[in-house]
Coordinates of C-alpha atoms in Angstrom, one line a residue:
X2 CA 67.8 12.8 -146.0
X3 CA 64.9 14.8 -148.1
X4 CA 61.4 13.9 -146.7
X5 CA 60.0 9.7 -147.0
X6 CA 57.8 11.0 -150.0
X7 CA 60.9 12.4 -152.3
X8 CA 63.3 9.8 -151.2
X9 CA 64.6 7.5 -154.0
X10 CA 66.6 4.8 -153.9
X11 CA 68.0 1.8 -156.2
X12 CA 68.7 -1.5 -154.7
X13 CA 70.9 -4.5 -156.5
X14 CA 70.3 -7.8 -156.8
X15 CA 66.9 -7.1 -155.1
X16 CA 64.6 -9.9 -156.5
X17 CA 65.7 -12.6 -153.4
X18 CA 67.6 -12.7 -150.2
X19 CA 68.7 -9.4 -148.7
X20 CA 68.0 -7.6 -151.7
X21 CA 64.5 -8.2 -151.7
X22 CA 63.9 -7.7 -148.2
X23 CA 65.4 -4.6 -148.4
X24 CA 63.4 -3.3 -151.3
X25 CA 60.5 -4.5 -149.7
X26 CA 61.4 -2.5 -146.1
X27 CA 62.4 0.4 -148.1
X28 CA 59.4 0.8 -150.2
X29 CA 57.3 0.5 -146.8
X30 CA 59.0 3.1 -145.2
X31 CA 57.9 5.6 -147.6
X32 CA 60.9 5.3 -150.7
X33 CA 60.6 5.2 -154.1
X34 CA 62.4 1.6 -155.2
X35 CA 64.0 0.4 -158.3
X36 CA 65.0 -2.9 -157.6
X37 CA 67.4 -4.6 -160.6
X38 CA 67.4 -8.0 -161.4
X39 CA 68.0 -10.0 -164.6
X40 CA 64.8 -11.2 -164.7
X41 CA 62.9 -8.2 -164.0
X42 CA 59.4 -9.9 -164.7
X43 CA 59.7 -12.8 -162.7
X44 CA 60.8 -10.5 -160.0
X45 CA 57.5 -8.0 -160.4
X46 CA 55.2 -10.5 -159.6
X47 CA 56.7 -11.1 -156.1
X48 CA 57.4 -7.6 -155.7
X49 CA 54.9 -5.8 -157.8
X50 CA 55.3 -2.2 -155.7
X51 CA 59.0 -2.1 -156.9
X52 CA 60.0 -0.2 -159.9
X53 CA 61.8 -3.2 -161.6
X54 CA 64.9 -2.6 -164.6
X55 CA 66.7 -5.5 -166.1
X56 CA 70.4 -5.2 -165.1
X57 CA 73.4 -7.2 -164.9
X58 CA 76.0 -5.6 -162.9
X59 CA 78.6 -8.0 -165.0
X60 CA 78.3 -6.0 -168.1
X61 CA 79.3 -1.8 -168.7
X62 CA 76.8 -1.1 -170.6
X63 CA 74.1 -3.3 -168.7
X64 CA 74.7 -1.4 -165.6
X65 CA 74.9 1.9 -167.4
X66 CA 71.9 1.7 -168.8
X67 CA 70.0 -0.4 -166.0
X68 CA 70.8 2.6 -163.6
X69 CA 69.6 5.5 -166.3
X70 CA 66.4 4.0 -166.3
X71 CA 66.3 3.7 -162.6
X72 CA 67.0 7.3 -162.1
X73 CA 64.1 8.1 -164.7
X74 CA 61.8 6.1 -163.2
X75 CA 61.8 7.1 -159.4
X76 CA 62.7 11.0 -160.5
X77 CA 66.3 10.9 -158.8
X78 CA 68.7 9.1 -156.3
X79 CA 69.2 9.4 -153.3
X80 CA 70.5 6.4 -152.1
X81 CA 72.2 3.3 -153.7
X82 CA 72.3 -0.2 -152.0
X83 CA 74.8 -2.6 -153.6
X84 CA 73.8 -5.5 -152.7
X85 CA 74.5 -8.3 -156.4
X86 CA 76.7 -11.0 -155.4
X87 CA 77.1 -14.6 -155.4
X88 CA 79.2 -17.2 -153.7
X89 CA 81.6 -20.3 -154.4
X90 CA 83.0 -23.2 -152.6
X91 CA 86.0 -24.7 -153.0
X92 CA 90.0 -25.0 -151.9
X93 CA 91.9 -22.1 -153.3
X94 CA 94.3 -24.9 -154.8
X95 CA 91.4 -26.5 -157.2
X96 CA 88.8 -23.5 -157.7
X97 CA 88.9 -22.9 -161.6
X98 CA 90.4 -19.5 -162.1
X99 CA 87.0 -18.6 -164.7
X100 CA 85.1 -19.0 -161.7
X101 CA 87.1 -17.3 -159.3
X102 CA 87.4 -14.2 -161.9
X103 CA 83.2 -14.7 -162.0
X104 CA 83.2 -14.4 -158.0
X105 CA 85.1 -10.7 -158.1
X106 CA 83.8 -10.1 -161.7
X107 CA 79.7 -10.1 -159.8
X108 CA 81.0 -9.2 -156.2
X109 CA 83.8 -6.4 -156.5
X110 CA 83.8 -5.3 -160.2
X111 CA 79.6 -5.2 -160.2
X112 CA 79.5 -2.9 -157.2
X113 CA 82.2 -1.0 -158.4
X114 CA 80.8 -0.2 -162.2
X115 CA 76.7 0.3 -160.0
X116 CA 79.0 3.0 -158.0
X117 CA 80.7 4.5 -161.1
X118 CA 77.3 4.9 -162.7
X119 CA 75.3 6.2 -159.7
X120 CA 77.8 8.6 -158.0
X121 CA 76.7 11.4 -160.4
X122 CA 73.7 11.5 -159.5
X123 CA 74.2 10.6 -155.7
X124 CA 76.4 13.8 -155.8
X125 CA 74.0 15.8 -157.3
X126 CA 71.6 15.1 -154.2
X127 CA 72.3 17.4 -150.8
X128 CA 72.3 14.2 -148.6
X129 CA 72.8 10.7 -150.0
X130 CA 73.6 7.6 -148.8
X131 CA 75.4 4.3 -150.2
X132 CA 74.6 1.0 -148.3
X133 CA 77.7 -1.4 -149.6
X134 CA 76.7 -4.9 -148.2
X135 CA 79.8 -6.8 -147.4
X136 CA 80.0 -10.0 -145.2
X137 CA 81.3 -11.3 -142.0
X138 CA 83.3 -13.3 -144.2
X139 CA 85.8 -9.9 -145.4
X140 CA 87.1 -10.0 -141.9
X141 CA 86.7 -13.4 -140.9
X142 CA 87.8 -15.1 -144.0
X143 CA 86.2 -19.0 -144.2
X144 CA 88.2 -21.9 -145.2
X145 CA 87.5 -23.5 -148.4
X146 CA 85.9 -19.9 -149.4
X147 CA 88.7 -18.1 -149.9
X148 CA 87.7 -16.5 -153.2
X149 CA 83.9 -15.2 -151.6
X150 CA 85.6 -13.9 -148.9
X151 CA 88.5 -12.5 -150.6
X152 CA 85.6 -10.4 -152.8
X153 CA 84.1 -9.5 -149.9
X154 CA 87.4 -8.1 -147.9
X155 CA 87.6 -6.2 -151.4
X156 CA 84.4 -4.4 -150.5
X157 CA 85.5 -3.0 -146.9
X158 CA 88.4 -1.5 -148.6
X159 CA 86.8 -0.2 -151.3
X160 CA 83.9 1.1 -149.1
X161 CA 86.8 2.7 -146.2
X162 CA 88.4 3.9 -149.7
X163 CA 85.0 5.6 -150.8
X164 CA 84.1 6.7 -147.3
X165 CA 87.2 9.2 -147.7
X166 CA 86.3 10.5 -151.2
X167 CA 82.8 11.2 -150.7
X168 CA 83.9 12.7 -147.2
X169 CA 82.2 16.3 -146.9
X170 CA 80.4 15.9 -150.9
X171 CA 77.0 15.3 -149.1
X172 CA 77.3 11.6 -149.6
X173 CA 78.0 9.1 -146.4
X174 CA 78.5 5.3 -147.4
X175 CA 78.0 2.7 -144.8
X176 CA 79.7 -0.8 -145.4
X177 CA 76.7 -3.8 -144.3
X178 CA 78.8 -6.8 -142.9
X179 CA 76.2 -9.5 -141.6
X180 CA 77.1 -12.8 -140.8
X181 CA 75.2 -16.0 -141.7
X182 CA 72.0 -14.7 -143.0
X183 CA 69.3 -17.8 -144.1
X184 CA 68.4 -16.7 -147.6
X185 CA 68.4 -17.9 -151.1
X186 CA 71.9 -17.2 -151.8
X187 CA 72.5 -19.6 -149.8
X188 CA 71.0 -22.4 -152.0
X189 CA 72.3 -20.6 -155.2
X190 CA 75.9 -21.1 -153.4
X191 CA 78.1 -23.4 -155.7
X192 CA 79.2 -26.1 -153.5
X193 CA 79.6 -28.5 -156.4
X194 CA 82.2 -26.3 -158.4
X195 CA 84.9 -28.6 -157.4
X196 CA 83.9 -32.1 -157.1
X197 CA 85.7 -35.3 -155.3
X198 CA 88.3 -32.6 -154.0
X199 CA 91.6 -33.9 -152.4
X200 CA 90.8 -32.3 -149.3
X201 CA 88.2 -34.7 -148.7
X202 CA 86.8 -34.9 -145.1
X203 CA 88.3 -31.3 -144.1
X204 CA 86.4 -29.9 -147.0
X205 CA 83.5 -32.1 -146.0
X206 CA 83.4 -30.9 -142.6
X207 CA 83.5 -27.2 -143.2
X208 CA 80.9 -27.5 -145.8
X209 CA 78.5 -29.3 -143.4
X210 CA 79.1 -26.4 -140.6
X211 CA 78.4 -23.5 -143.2
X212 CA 75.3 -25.5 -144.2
X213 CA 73.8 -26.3 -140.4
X214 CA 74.8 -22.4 -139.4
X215 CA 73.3 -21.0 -142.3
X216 CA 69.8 -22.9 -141.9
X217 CA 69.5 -21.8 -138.3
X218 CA 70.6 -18.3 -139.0
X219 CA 68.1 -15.1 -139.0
X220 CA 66.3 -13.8 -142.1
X221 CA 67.0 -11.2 -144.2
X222 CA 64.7 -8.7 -142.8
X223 CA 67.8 -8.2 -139.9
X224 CA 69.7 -6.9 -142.6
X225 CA 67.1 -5.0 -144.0
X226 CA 66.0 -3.2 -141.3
X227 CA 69.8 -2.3 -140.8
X228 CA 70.1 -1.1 -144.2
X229 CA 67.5 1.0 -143.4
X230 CA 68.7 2.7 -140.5
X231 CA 71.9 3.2 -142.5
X232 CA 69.8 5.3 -144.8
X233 CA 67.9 7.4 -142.9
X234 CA 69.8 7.9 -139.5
X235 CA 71.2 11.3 -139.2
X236 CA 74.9 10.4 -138.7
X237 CA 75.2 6.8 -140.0
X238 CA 78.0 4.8 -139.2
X239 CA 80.9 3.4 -141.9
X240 CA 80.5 0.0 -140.8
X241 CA 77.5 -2.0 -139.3
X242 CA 77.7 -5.2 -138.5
X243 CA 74.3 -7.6 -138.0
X244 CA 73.6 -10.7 -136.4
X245 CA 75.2 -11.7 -133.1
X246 CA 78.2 -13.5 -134.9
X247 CA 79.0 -10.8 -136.9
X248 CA 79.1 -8.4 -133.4
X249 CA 80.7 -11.3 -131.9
X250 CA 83.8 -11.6 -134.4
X251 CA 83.9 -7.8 -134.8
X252 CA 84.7 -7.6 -130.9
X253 CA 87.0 -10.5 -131.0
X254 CA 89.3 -8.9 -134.1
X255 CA 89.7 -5.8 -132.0
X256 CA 91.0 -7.5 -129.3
X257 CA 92.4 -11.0 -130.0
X258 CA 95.9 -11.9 -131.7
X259 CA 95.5 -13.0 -135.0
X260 CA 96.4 -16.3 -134.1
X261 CA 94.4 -17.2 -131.8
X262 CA 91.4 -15.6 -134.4
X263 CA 92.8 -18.0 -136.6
X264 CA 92.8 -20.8 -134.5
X265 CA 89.1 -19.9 -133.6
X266 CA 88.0 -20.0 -137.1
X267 CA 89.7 -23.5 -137.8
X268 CA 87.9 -24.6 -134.9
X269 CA 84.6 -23.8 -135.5
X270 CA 84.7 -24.8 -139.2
X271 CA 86.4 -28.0 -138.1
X272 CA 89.4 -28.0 -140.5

């Protein structure tokens, strides 16, 4: 990529969690941030080096707009990190279908209409870069998430997908796939979406393992400083995964039958 002083780059969701982290990293390393969030103020006063715009990656003309005025403000792009997303919990069976439409409306259809704007100007650029943070979750679905990590499988292929297009364009796109990761998100989860469920106790217990991983899982900054390497490394990878679980499970696909990965997962989320 062009030297740290002329490198620009626009991160998503970037006002908690990974996002922020990332923003934070990047603007250390010598990048020129725009960080979107839909309270950009609010965000500012945590973050006050970042070039905030208001931007809600649900909405066309949010997004096409929110990414103009990123562009304008930090002269360029070079790199894009898609990173907007939330999370639900529930059985596939009682998860209202609004709310499963909001999971890939935010996940999948966010980072899709954030590409659709940005890739103009990424192509423009002799060496960009597109950071696509997916989860552990694409690849390791979790029971009683189905929908978060159906959004999230969505990403890998539209990442692999991208990957292709961009192929030889001067554009590389890496695919982020951490596992559990202690941030915000985690609280902003909805595990409340479907209450007194008829999968009682099975729901129960797999809500109270994702809850006791999550608190004694890394910070953000792991995926930040990943995110980074993506951007600036010389021949970045398609996929990284980050965390030990995430390594862990990406060994164990390659090589286990998928029953026996199946029978792991039920296992460890005690369902």
């Amino acid at each position: 990529m062009k030297a740290s002083s002329t490198r620009s780059v626009l991160v998503t969701g970037a006002s908690s969690g990974i996002g922020a982290a990332t923003a934070d990293l990047l603007a250390r390393s010598g990048f020129r941030v725009a960080g979107t969030s839909r309270d950009p103020d609010r965000a500012a006063q945590r973050l006050p080096h970042i070039e905030w715009v208001s931007m809600d990656v649900r909405d066309d003309a949010s997004v096409s707009e929110g990414v103009k005025r990123a562009i304008d403000r930090i002269g360029g792009l070079d790199a894009l990190v898609c990173n907007a997303g939330i999370g639900i919990f529930g059985s596939v069976e009682e998860v209202p279908l609004h709310a499963a439409r909001e999971q890939f409306e935010t996940n999948w259809f966010g980072t899709l209409r954030t590409l659709r704007a940005a890739l103009p100007e990424l192509r423009r650029a002799r060496d960009a870069r597109v950071a696509i943070v997916g989860s552990l979750a694409g690849r390791a679905p979790i029971p009683f998430q189905a929908h978060y990590s159906a959004s999230k499988a969505a990403l890998d292929a539209l990442a692999q997908a991208l990957h292709n297009e961009l192929f030889g364009t001067g554009v590389s796109v890496s695919l982020i796939e951490p596992g559990d990761i202690h941030t915000a998100f985690n609280d902003a989860t909805d595990f409340e979406l479907v209450r007194n469920s008829s999968y009682g106790e099975r729901a129960a217990r797999c809500r109270e393992v994702i809850e006791r991983s999550l608190e004694s899982a890394p910070g953000p900054e792991i995926v930040a400083r990943t995110i980074l390497r993506a951007l600036t490394t010389r021949n970045p990878r398609v996929r990284y995964a980050v965390g030990p679980d995430a390594r862990l499970v990406s060994f164990a696909r390659r090589w286990l039958p998928e029953r026996v990965g199946l029978r792991l997962i039920r296992r460890h989320f005690r369902v």
